[in-house]
Coordinates of C-alpha atoms in Angstrom, one line a residue:
X1338 CA -0.4 23.4 27.8
X1339 CA -4.2 23.2 27.6
X1340 CA -6.2 23.1 24.4
X1341 CA -10.0 23.0 24.7
X1342 CA -12.2 22.5 21.7
X1343 CA -15.7 22.1 23.2
X1344 CA -19.1 21.9 21.5
X1345 CA -17.9 22.7 18.0
X1346 CA -20.9 22.7 15.6
X1347 CA -20.9 19.6 13.4
X1348 CA -21.0 21.6 10.2
X1349 CA -17.8 23.4 11.1
X1350 CA -15.8 20.1 11.2
X1351 CA -14.8 20.1 7.6
X1352 CA -11.7 18.4 6.2
X1353 CA -9.5 21.4 6.7
X1354 CA -10.4 21.8 10.3
X1355 CA -10.0 18.1 11.0
X1356 CA -6.5 18.2 9.4
X1357 CA -5.7 21.3 11.5
X1358 CA -6.7 19.6 14.7
X1359 CA -4.7 16.5 13.7
X1360 CA -1.6 18.7 13.2
X1361 CA -2.1 20.3 16.6
X1362 CA -2.2 16.9 18.2
X1363 CA 0.9 15.9 16.4
X1364 CA 2.8 19.1 17.3
X1365 CA 1.9 18.7 21.0
X1366 CA 2.9 15.1 21.3
X1367 CA 5.9 14.3 19.2
X1368 CA 6.6 16.8 16.5
X1369 CA 10.2 16.6 15.2
X1370 CA 10.1 20.3 14.6
X1371 CA 10.1 21.0 18.4
X1372 CA 13.5 21.3 20.1
X1373 CA 14.6 18.4 22.2
X1374 CA 14.3 20.4 25.5
X1375 CA 10.7 21.3 24.8
X1376 CA 8.4 19.0 26.7
X1377 CA 4.6 19.2 26.7
X1378 CA 2.8 19.3 30.1
X1379 CA -0.3 17.4 30.9
X1380 CA -2.8 18.5 28.4
X1381 CA -6.5 18.1 27.8
X1382 CA -7.4 17.7 24.2
X1383 CA -11.1 17.4 23.4
X1384 CA -12.9 17.4 20.1
X1385 CA -16.7 17.1 20.4
X1386 CA -19.6 18.0 18.3
X1387 CA -23.1 19.1 19.3
X1388 CA -24.6 15.8 18.1
X1389 CA -26.1 13.5 20.8
X1390 CA -24.3 10.5 19.5
X1391 CA -21.1 9.5 21.3
X1392 CA -19.5 8.4 18.1
X1393 CA -18.7 12.0 17.4
X1394 CA -16.2 12.0 20.2
X1395 CA -12.9 11.6 18.4
X1396 CA -10.4 11.6 21.2
X1397 CA -10.5 12.5 25.0
X1398 CA -7.1 12.5 26.7
X1399 CA -7.0 12.8 30.5
X1400 CA -4.3 14.1 32.8
X1401 CA -3.2 10.5 33.6
X1402 CA -2.0 10.0 30.0
X1403 CA -4.7 7.4 29.2
X1404 CA -6.8 7.7 26.1
X1405 CA -10.4 6.6 25.5
X1406 CA -10.6 5.7 21.9
X1407 CA -13.7 5.1 19.9
X1408 CA -13.8 3.4 16.5
X1409 CA -13.4 5.7 13.5
X1410 CA -15.8 4.8 10.8
X1411 CA -14.3 6.8 7.9
X1412 CA -10.6 6.6 7.0
X1413 CA -8.9 10.0 7.0
X1414 CA -5.7 10.5 5.1
X1415 CA -3.3 13.4 5.9
X1416 CA 0.0 14.6 4.6
X1417 CA 2.7 12.4 6.2
X1418 CA 5.4 13.9 8.4
X1419 CA 9.0 12.8 9.1
X1420 CA 9.5 11.3 12.5
X1421 CA 12.4 12.2 14.7
X1422 CA 13.2 9.6 17.4
X1423 CA 14.2 11.4 20.6
X1424 CA 15.1 9.8 23.9
X1425 CA 12.2 9.7 26.4
X1426 CA 13.4 10.7 29.9
X1427 CA 10.1 9.8 31.6
X1428 CA 10.1 7.0 34.1
X1429 CA 6.8 5.6 33.0
X1430 CA 7.2 2.1 31.5
X1431 CA 5.6 1.0 28.2
X1432 CA 3.0 -1.7 28.4
X1433 CA 2.8 -3.4 25.0
X1434 CA -0.2 -5.5 26.2
X1435 CA -2.3 -2.3 26.5
X1436 CA -1.4 -1.1 23.0
X1437 CA -2.1 -4.6 21.6
X1438 CA -5.5 -4.6 23.2
X1439 CA -6.4 -1.3 21.7
X1440 CA -5.4 -2.5 18.3
X1441 CA -7.4 -5.7 18.7
X1442 CA -10.5 -3.7 19.8
X1443 CA -10.2 -1.5 16.7
X1444 CA -9.8 -4.5 14.4
X1445 CA -12.9 -6.2 15.8
X1446 CA -15.0 -3.0 15.1
X1447 CA -13.5 -2.5 11.7
X1448 CA -15.9 -3.1 8.8
X1449 CA -15.1 -6.1 6.6
X1450 CA -14.9 -4.0 3.5
X1451 CA -12.0 -2.0 4.9
X1452 CA -9.7 -4.9 5.9
X1453 CA -7.6 -4.6 2.8
X1454 CA -6.9 -0.8 3.1
X1455 CA -6.4 -0.4 6.9
X1456 CA -2.9 -1.0 8.2
X1457 CA -4.1 -1.7 11.7
X1458 CA -5.8 -4.8 10.4
X1459 CA -2.3 -6.2 9.7
X1460 CA -0.9 -5.0 13.1
X1461 CA 1.1 -2.5 11.1
X1462 CA 1.5 0.9 12.9
X1463 CA 2.0 4.0 10.8
X1464 CA 3.9 6.8 12.7
X1465 CA 3.9 9.5 10.0
X1466 CA 0.3 10.7 10.6
X1467 CA -0.7 9.6 7.2
X1468 CA -3.4 7.2 8.5
X1469 CA -5.7 9.3 10.7
X1470 CA -7.3 6.4 12.7
X1471 CA -3.8 5.2 13.8
X1472 CA -2.9 8.6 15.0
X1473 CA -6.2 9.0 16.9
X1474 CA -5.8 5.6 18.5
X1475 CA -2.1 5.6 19.5
X1476 CA -0.6 9.0 19.2
X1477 CA -0.2 9.3 23.0
X1478 CA 2.0 6.2 23.0
X1479 CA 4.1 7.1 20.0
X1480 CA 7.1 8.6 21.9
X1481 CA 7.6 5.6 24.1
X1482 CA 6.9 3.2 21.3
X1483 CA 9.6 4.8 19.1
X1484 CA 12.1 4.6 21.9
X1485 CA 11.4 0.8 22.2
X1486 CA 12.4 0.2 18.6
X1487 CA 15.9 -1.0 17.6
X1488 CA 18.6 1.6 18.2
X1489 CA 19.9 1.3 14.7
X1490 CA 16.7 2.8 13.4
X1491 CA 18.3 6.2 12.7
X1492 CA 18.7 8.0 9.4
X1493 CA 21.3 10.8 9.4
X1494 CA 22.3 12.3 6.0
X1495 CA 26.1 13.0 5.7
X1496 CA 27.7 16.0 4.0
X1497 CA 29.5 16.1 0.7
X1498 CA 33.3 15.7 0.7
X1499 CA 35.5 18.6 -0.6
X1500 CA 36.0 16.9 -4.0
X1501 CA 32.2 16.3 -4.3
X1502 CA 31.4 19.9 -3.3
X1503 CA 33.8 21.4 -5.8
X1504 CA 32.5 19.1 -8.6
X1505 CA 28.8 19.9 -7.8
X1506 CA 29.6 23.6 -7.8
X1507 CA 31.1 23.2 -11.2
X1508 CA 28.1 21.3 -12.5
X1509 CA 25.8 24.0 -11.3
X1510 CA 27.8 26.8 -12.8
X1511 CA 28.5 25.4 -16.3
X1512 CA 26.1 25.9 -19.2
X1513 CA 26.9 22.6 -20.9
X1514 CA 27.6 19.7 -18.7
X1515 CA 29.2 17.7 -21.5
X1516 CA 32.1 20.2 -21.6
X1517 CA 33.2 19.3 -18.0
X1518 CA 36.3 17.1 -17.9
X1519 CA 36.4 14.2 -15.4
X1520 CA 39.4 12.5 -13.8
X1521 CA 38.2 10.0 -11.2
X1522 CA 35.5 7.3 -11.5
X1523 CA 33.3 9.2 -8.9
X1524 CA 33.4 12.3 -11.1
X1525 CA 32.3 10.3 -14.1
X1526 CA 29.4 8.9 -12.2
X1527 CA 28.3 12.3 -11.0
X1528 CA 28.7 13.8 -14.4
X1529 CA 26.5 11.1 -16.0
X1530 CA 23.9 11.5 -13.2
X1531 CA 23.7 15.3 -13.6
X1532 CA 23.5 15.0 -17.4
X1533 CA 20.6 12.5 -17.3
X1534 CA 18.7 14.5 -14.7
X1535 CA 19.3 17.7 -16.7
X1536 CA 17.9 16.1 -19.8
X1537 CA 14.8 14.9 -17.8
X1538 CA 14.0 18.3 -16.4
X1539 CA 14.5 20.2 -19.7
X1540 CA 12.7 17.8 -22.0
X1541 CA 9.3 18.7 -23.6
X1542 CA 6.4 17.4 -21.5
X1543 CA 8.5 16.9 -18.4
X1544 CA 5.5 17.7 -16.2
X1545 CA 3.2 15.0 -17.7
X1546 CA 4.9 11.6 -17.4
X1547 CA 3.5 8.1 -16.8
X1548 CA 4.7 6.1 -13.9
X1549 CA 7.2 4.1 -15.9
X1550 CA 8.6 7.1 -17.7
X1551 CA 8.9 9.1 -14.5
X1552 CA 10.8 6.2 -12.8
X1553 CA 13.3 5.7 -15.6
X1554 CA 13.9 9.4 -16.2
X1555 CA 14.1 10.8 -12.7
X1556 CA 14.7 7.9 -10.3
X1557 CA 16.8 5.3 -12.1
X1558 CA 19.8 7.6 -12.7
X1559 CA 20.0 8.3 -9.0
X1560 CA 19.8 4.5 -8.1
X1561 CA 22.4 3.7 -10.7
X1562 CA 24.8 6.3 -9.3
X1563 CA 24.4 5.2 -5.6
X1564 CA 23.3 1.6 -5.3
X1565 CA 23.7 -0.1 -8.6
X1566 CA 27.3 0.9 -9.0
X1567 CA 28.2 -1.6 -6.3
X1568 CA 28.7 -4.9 -8.0
X1569 CA 27.5 -6.8 -5.0
X1570 CA 24.0 -5.3 -5.5
X1571 CA 21.4 -6.0 -8.1
X1572 CA 18.6 -3.6 -8.8
X1573 CA 15.5 -5.0 -10.6
X1574 CA 13.2 -2.4 -12.2
X1575 CA 9.6 -2.8 -13.2
X1576 CA 6.9 -5.0 -11.5
X1577 CA 9.2 -7.7 -10.1
X1578 CA 7.5 -10.5 -8.1
X1579 CA 8.5 -10.7 -4.5
X1580 CA 9.3 -14.3 -3.6
X1581 CA 8.9 -13.7 0.2
X1582 CA 5.3 -12.9 -0.3
X1583 CA 4.7 -15.9 -2.5
X1584 CA 6.3 -18.1 0.2
X1585 CA 4.0 -16.7 2.8
X1586 CA 0.9 -17.1 0.7
X1587 CA 1.6 -20.7 -0.3
X1588 CA 2.7 -21.8 3.2
X1589 CA 0.6 -24.8 4.3
X1590 CA -1.1 -25.2 0.9
X1591 CA -0.7 -27.5 -2.0
X1592 CA 1.0 -25.6 -4.9
X1593 CA -0.4 -28.1 -7.4
X1594 CA -3.9 -27.2 -6.3
X1595 CA -3.4 -23.4 -6.2
X1596 CA -0.1 -21.5 -6.4
X1597 CA -0.2 -17.8 -5.6
X1598 CA 2.4 -15.2 -6.7
X1599 CA 3.9 -12.5 -4.6
X1600 CA 3.5 -8.7 -4.7
X1601 CA 4.6 -6.9 -7.9
X1602 CA 7.2 -4.5 -6.7
X1603 CA 8.4 -1.5 -8.8
X1604 CA 12.0 -1.8 -7.7
X1605 CA 13.7 -4.5 -5.7
X1606 CA 17.2 -4.3 -4.2
X1607 CA 19.0 -7.7 -4.1
X1608 CA 22.3 -8.8 -2.5
X1609 CA 24.3 -11.8 -3.3
X1610 CA 22.9 -14.0 -0.5
X1611 CA 21.2 -17.0 -1.9
X1612 CA 19.0 -17.6 1.1
X1613 CA 17.9 -14.0 1.6
X1614 CA 18.6 -12.0 -1.6
X1615 CA 16.0 -9.2 -1.3
X1616 CA 16.9 -6.6 1.4
X1617 CA 14.9 -3.6 0.2
X1618 CA 11.9 -2.5 -1.9
X1619 CA 10.7 0.7 -3.6
X1620 CA 7.2 1.7 -4.7
X1621 CA 6.6 4.5 -7.3
X1622 CA 3.1 6.1 -6.7
X1623 CA 2.1 7.2 -10.2
X1624 CA 3.9 9.6 -12.5
X1625 CA 3.7 13.4 -13.0
X1626 CA 1.7 15.3 -11.9
X1627 CA 1.3 13.9 -8.4
X1628 CA -1.1 11.1 -7.9
X1629 CA -4.1 11.1 -5.6
X1630 CA -3.7 10.6 -1.9
X1631 CA -5.5 7.3 -1.9
X1632 CA -3.1 5.9 -4.5
X1633 CA -0.2 7.3 -2.4
X1634 CA -1.6 5.5 0.7
X1635 CA -2.1 2.2 -1.1
X1636 CA 1.5 2.1 -2.2
X1637 CA 2.7 3.1 1.3
X1638 CA 0.6 0.3 2.9
X1639 CA 1.9 -2.1 0.2
X1640 CA 5.5 -1.2 1.0
X1641 CA 4.9 -1.9 4.7
X1642 CA 3.5 -5.3 3.9
X1643 CA 6.4 -6.1 1.5
X1644 CA 9.0 -5.2 4.2
X1645 CA 6.9 -7.3 6.7
X1646 CA 7.2 -10.3 4.4
X1647 CA 11.0 -9.8 4.1
X1648 CA 11.1 -9.8 7.9
X1649 CA 9.0 -13.0 8.1
X1650 CA 11.1 -14.8 5.5
X1651 CA 14.3 -13.9 7.4
X1652 CA 12.9 -15.1 10.7
X1653 CA 12.0 -18.4 9.2
X1654 CA 15.4 -18.9 7.6
X1655 CA 17.3 -17.8 10.7
X1656 CA 15.5 -20.1 13.1
X1657 CA 17.3 -20.2 16.4
X1658 CA 18.8 -16.7 16.1
X1659 CA 17.3 -13.5 17.4
X1660 CA 16.4 -11.4 14.3
X1661 CA 14.3 -8.8 16.2
X1662 CA 17.0 -6.2 15.8
X1663 CA 16.8 -6.2 12.0
X1664 CA 15.5 -3.0 10.4
X1665 CA 14.2 -3.3 6.9
X1666 CA 14.4 -0.2 4.7
X1667 CA 12.2 0.9 1.7
X1668 CA 11.5 3.9 -0.5
X1669 CA 8.4 5.5 -2.0
X1670 CA 8.3 8.1 -4.7
X1671 CA 5.3 10.5 -4.8
X1672 CA 5.5 13.0 -7.6
X1673 CA 9.0 14.7 -7.2
X1674 CA 9.4 13.6 -3.6
X1675 CA 11.4 10.6 -2.3
X1676 CA 10.5 9.1 1.1
X1677 CA 12.6 6.8 3.2
X1678 CA 10.7 4.3 5.4
X1679 CA 12.0 1.8 8.0
X1680 CA 10.2 -1.2 9.4
X1681 CA 10.9 -3.1 12.6
X1682 CA 9.0 -5.6 14.9
X1683 CA 8.4 -5.0 18.6
X1684 CA 5.8 -5.8 21.2
X1685 CA 3.9 -8.1 18.8
X1686 CA 3.4 -5.3 16.3
X1687 CA 5.1 -4.0 13.1
X1688 CA 6.2 -0.4 13.1
X1689 CA 6.5 1.6 9.9
X1690 CA 8.3 4.9 10.4
X1691 CA 8.9 7.7 7.8
X1692 CA 12.6 8.6 8.5
X1693 CA 13.4 11.2 5.8
X1694 CA 12.1 12.8 2.6
X1695 CA 13.6 15.1 0.0
X1696 CA 12.6 16.8 -3.3
X1697 CA 13.9 16.0 -6.8
X1698 CA 14.9 18.7 -9.3
X1699 CA 12.0 19.9 -11.4
X1700 CA 13.7 22.6 -13.5
X1701 CA 17.3 23.9 -14.1
X1702 CA 16.6 26.5 -11.4
X1703 CA 16.4 23.9 -8.6
X1704 CA 19.0 21.5 -9.9
X1705 CA 20.7 22.0 -6.6
X1706 CA 18.1 19.5 -5.1
X1707 CA 20.2 16.8 -6.8
X1708 CA 22.8 17.1 -4.2
X1709 CA 20.5 16.3 -1.3
X1710 CA 18.8 13.5 -3.3
X1711 CA 22.2 12.0 -4.0
X1712 CA 23.2 12.1 -0.4
X1713 CA 19.9 10.6 0.8
X1714 CA 20.3 7.6 -1.5
X1715 CA 23.9 7.1 -0.4
X1716 CA 22.7 7.0 3.2
X1717 CA 20.0 4.6 2.2
X1718 CA 22.6 2.4 0.6
X1719 CA 24.5 2.4 3.9
X1720 CA 21.4 1.2 5.7
X1721 CA 21.0 -1.6 3.2
X1722 CA 24.6 -2.6 4.0
X1723 CA 23.8 -2.6 7.8
X1724 CA 20.9 -4.9 7.1
X1725 CA 23.1 -7.2 5.0
X1726 CA 25.8 -7.3 7.8
X1727 CA 23.2 -8.2 10.4
X1728 CA 21.8 -11.0 8.2
X1729 CA 25.3 -12.4 7.7
X1730 CA 26.1 -12.2 11.4
X1731 CA 22.9 -14.0 12.4
X1732 CA 23.5 -16.7 9.8
X1733 CA 26.9 -17.3 11.3
X1734 CA 25.4 -17.6 14.7
X1735 CA 22.8 -20.0 13.4
X1736 CA 25.4 -22.2 11.8
X1737 CA 27.4 -22.3 15.1
X1738 CA 24.3 -23.3 16.9
X1739 CA 23.8 -26.2 14.5
X1740 CA 27.4 -27.4 14.1
X1741 CA 28.7 -26.9 17.6
X1742 CA 25.6 -27.6 19.6
X1743 CA 25.8 -24.3 21.6
X1744 CA 25.5 -20.7 21.0
X1745 CA 28.5 -18.8 19.9
X1746 CA 28.1 -15.8 22.2
X1747 CA 26.2 -14.7 25.3
X1748 CA 24.3 -12.2 23.3
X1749 CA 22.1 -14.9 21.9
X1750 CA 21.0 -16.0 25.3
X1751 CA 18.4 -13.2 25.2
X1752 CA 14.8 -14.4 24.8
X1753 CA 13.3 -13.7 21.5
X1754 CA 10.4 -11.2 21.9
X1755 CA 6.8 -11.9 21.0
X1756 CA 6.4 -12.2 17.3
X1757 CA 3.7 -10.2 15.6
X1758 CA 0.8 -12.1 14.1
X1759 CA 0.9 -12.4 10.3
X1760 CA -2.4 -11.4 8.7
X1761 CA -3.0 -12.4 5.1
X1762 CA -4.8 -10.2 2.6
X1763 CA -8.5 -10.9 2.8
X1764 CA -10.0 -12.9 0.0
X1765 CA -12.2 -10.8 -2.4
X1766 CA -15.9 -10.9 -1.7
X1767 CA -17.9 -13.3 -3.9
X1768 CA -20.5 -11.8 -6.1
X1769 CA -24.1 -12.6 -5.6
X1770 CA -26.3 -14.0 -8.4
X1771 CA -28.0 -10.7 -8.8
X1772 CA -24.6 -8.9 -9.2
X1773 CA -23.5 -11.5 -11.7
X1774 CA -26.6 -10.9 -13.8
X1775 CA -26.0 -7.1 -13.7
X1776 CA -22.5 -7.5 -15.3
X1777 CA -22.5 -6.1 -18.8
X1778 CA -21.0 -9.2 -20.4
X1779 CA -23.8 -11.4 -18.9
X1780 CA -26.6 -9.3 -20.5
X1781 CA -28.8 -10.0 -17.5
X1782 CA -29.0 -13.7 -18.4
X1783 CA -27.1 -16.3 -16.4
X1784 CA -26.5 -19.3 -18.7
X1785 CA -25.0 -22.3 -17.0
X1786 CA -23.6 -25.3 -18.9
X1787 CA -24.1 -28.6 -17.0
X1788 CA -21.8 -31.5 -17.8
X1789 CA -24.6 -34.0 -17.5
X1790 CA -26.6 -32.2 -20.2
X1791 CA -24.2 -33.1 -23.1
X1792 CA -22.9 -29.5 -23.3
X1793 CA -26.4 -28.0 -23.8
X1794 CA -27.2 -24.7 -22.1
X1795 CA -30.1 -24.0 -19.8
X1796 CA -31.6 -20.8 -18.5
X1797 CA -31.1 -20.3 -14.7
X1798 CA -32.0 -16.7 -14.3
X1799 CA -34.7 -17.6 -11.7
X1800 CA -32.7 -20.3 -10.0
X1801 CA -34.5 -23.2 -11.6
X1802 CA -33.7 -26.4 -9.7
X1803 CA -33.2 -29.7 -11.5
X1804 CA -32.0 -33.2 -10.9
X1805 CA -28.6 -33.8 -12.6
X1806 CA -28.5 -37.5 -12.2
X1807 CA -31.9 -38.1 -13.9
X1808 CA -31.8 -35.6 -16.7
X1809 CA -29.6 -36.9 -19.6
X1810 CA -30.8 -34.4 -22.2
X1811 CA -32.2 -30.9 -22.3
X1812 CA -35.4 -32.1 -23.8
X1813 CA -36.0 -34.6 -21.0
X1814 CA -35.4 -32.0 -18.4
X1815 CA -37.7 -29.5 -20.2
X1816 CA -40.5 -32.1 -20.2
X1817 CA -40.1 -32.7 -16.5
X1818 CA -40.7 -29.0 -15.7
X1819 CA -44.2 -27.9 -14.9
X1820 CA -45.9 -25.7 -17.4
X1821 CA -46.1 -22.0 -16.5
X1822 CA -49.2 -20.0 -17.0
X1823 CA -49.4 -17.0 -19.4
X1824 CA -46.2 -18.2 -21.1
X1825 CA -46.2 -19.2 -24.8
X1826 CA -43.7 -21.6 -26.2
X1827 CA -41.6 -20.7 -29.3
X1828 CA -44.1 -22.2 -31.8
X1829 CA -47.1 -20.4 -30.4
X1830 CA -45.1 -17.2 -30.3
X1831 CA -44.1 -17.7 -34.0
X1832 CA -47.7 -18.3 -35.0
X1833 CA -48.9 -15.2 -33.2
X1834 CA -46.3 -13.0 -34.8
X1835 CA -47.1 -14.4 -38.3
X1836 CA -50.8 -13.8 -37.8
X1837 CA -50.1 -10.2 -36.7
X1838 CA -48.0 -9.6 -39.8
X1839 CA -50.8 -10.9 -42.1
X1840 CA -53.3 -8.6 -40.4
X1841 CA -51.1 -5.6 -41.0
X1842 CA -50.7 -6.5 -44.6
X1843 CA -54.4 -7.0 -45.1
X1844 CA -55.1 -3.6 -43.5
X1845 CA -52.6 -1.9 -45.8
X1846 CA -54.1 -3.5 -48.9
X1847 CA -57.6 -2.4 -47.9
X1848 CA -56.4 1.2 -47.4
X1849 CA -54.8 1.2 -50.9
X1850 CA -58.0 -0.2 -52.5
X1851 CA -60.1 2.5 -50.8
X1852 CA -57.8 5.2 -52.1
X1853 CA -58.0 3.9 -55.6
X1854 CA -61.8 3.9 -55.6
X1855 CA -61.8 7.5 -54.3
X1856 CA -59.5 8.6 -57.2
X1857 CA -61.7 6.9 -59.8
X1858 CA -64.9 8.3 -58.4
X1859 CA -63.3 11.8 -58.3

């Protein structure tokens, strides 16, 4: 298959055409919509403008499968797509060092102001096509990279049982859900779920909800019916601090000097393991209507960093065991859409993959969407169980290593792969003196209180230098400063103002006397 886009005028490359070209690249390389037996041949994909600058070349792929990537100055965000992991039958081996070098080159050319919003800065790879620079840089390697990830990174939604199918059909046919009689505990849970969701989609103002109200009306009933009903799990709602992030931020520092808190997570899934309680996270991106794409990307990037911190915390607590096969699962909610993400570590990088997405009910007409959302969260709960089982198994192997002095099985003789580098969030840029003076609450005057001046304030708008050790009082410091030309002190200014006032009064009196004389003479 050959696609040639040559010498496209620069003014034609608007946002829609860029998104179209990105989708074509995605479909050619690894689209999950293509059948498994459909393989793309050697292709030449060229996007070039008429500009003389070489920076306009976005991507040039040769027949040898190698890509020449140039830095992308602007961050492009696209609609994310679900990734299907298929087996790669090609004999070509994957070289992680080449991929790592590409990421390192991109990070070096990245502007400092974009560190906090670019996932590649944290060695975090987004496979969904959401982050345009990541797709432009590594899309040719995505199929082989996905096959190198843990084999348990699969998400297959099961079907409803016969009892669940009959009960859901009854819920959809009835006019009043409260009239339905329930027998089993599962039927009671489904009836309560359908009743809460039906109230949420028929209430007044259902299309204009804040983030908190949207979460508690449309998301919490589903989580309660699937995950929270298991007594071994605990679901925390509403800006809960993530301890794994706090441990990473405070590592190697004195907490008495400065203690930093962790990320504030919208929903945290905990299990009764004292040494690793958190096994999943969820981020809600705004309420209804749907939030902006930048807000959506910020929460997706934040979810990836939260799952990365959970991976790091488990690796430190499971020292001696191979925890590379652990897959961490998370959720994002964007408008009325739930997305399931998975994170794993391989080749010195973190890999964030969009595994599944489904729609929530928005009106009584599409209440049937509740069936799929219910099954998706049930499958998500199974994935949390798998993560829990792997953590418990690795902990047992770690204890055997400590107590028996040898490894419990031959499986642990494998070498632990290269760990990805952990990049902390960059510190905020310090404001310059000019920016501080421009802040509204400073009123363009920078007043500094010096402890050696007995609490008196001094004007430092023009960076006046002084000797702190010698000056004990403000008056002493003022006398030591050289007098400035064309600048009156307060007393002189007061005399000048009083004199002007007197002159104005005298002029006014003279005018009144003149008018009186004219009246008398007339």
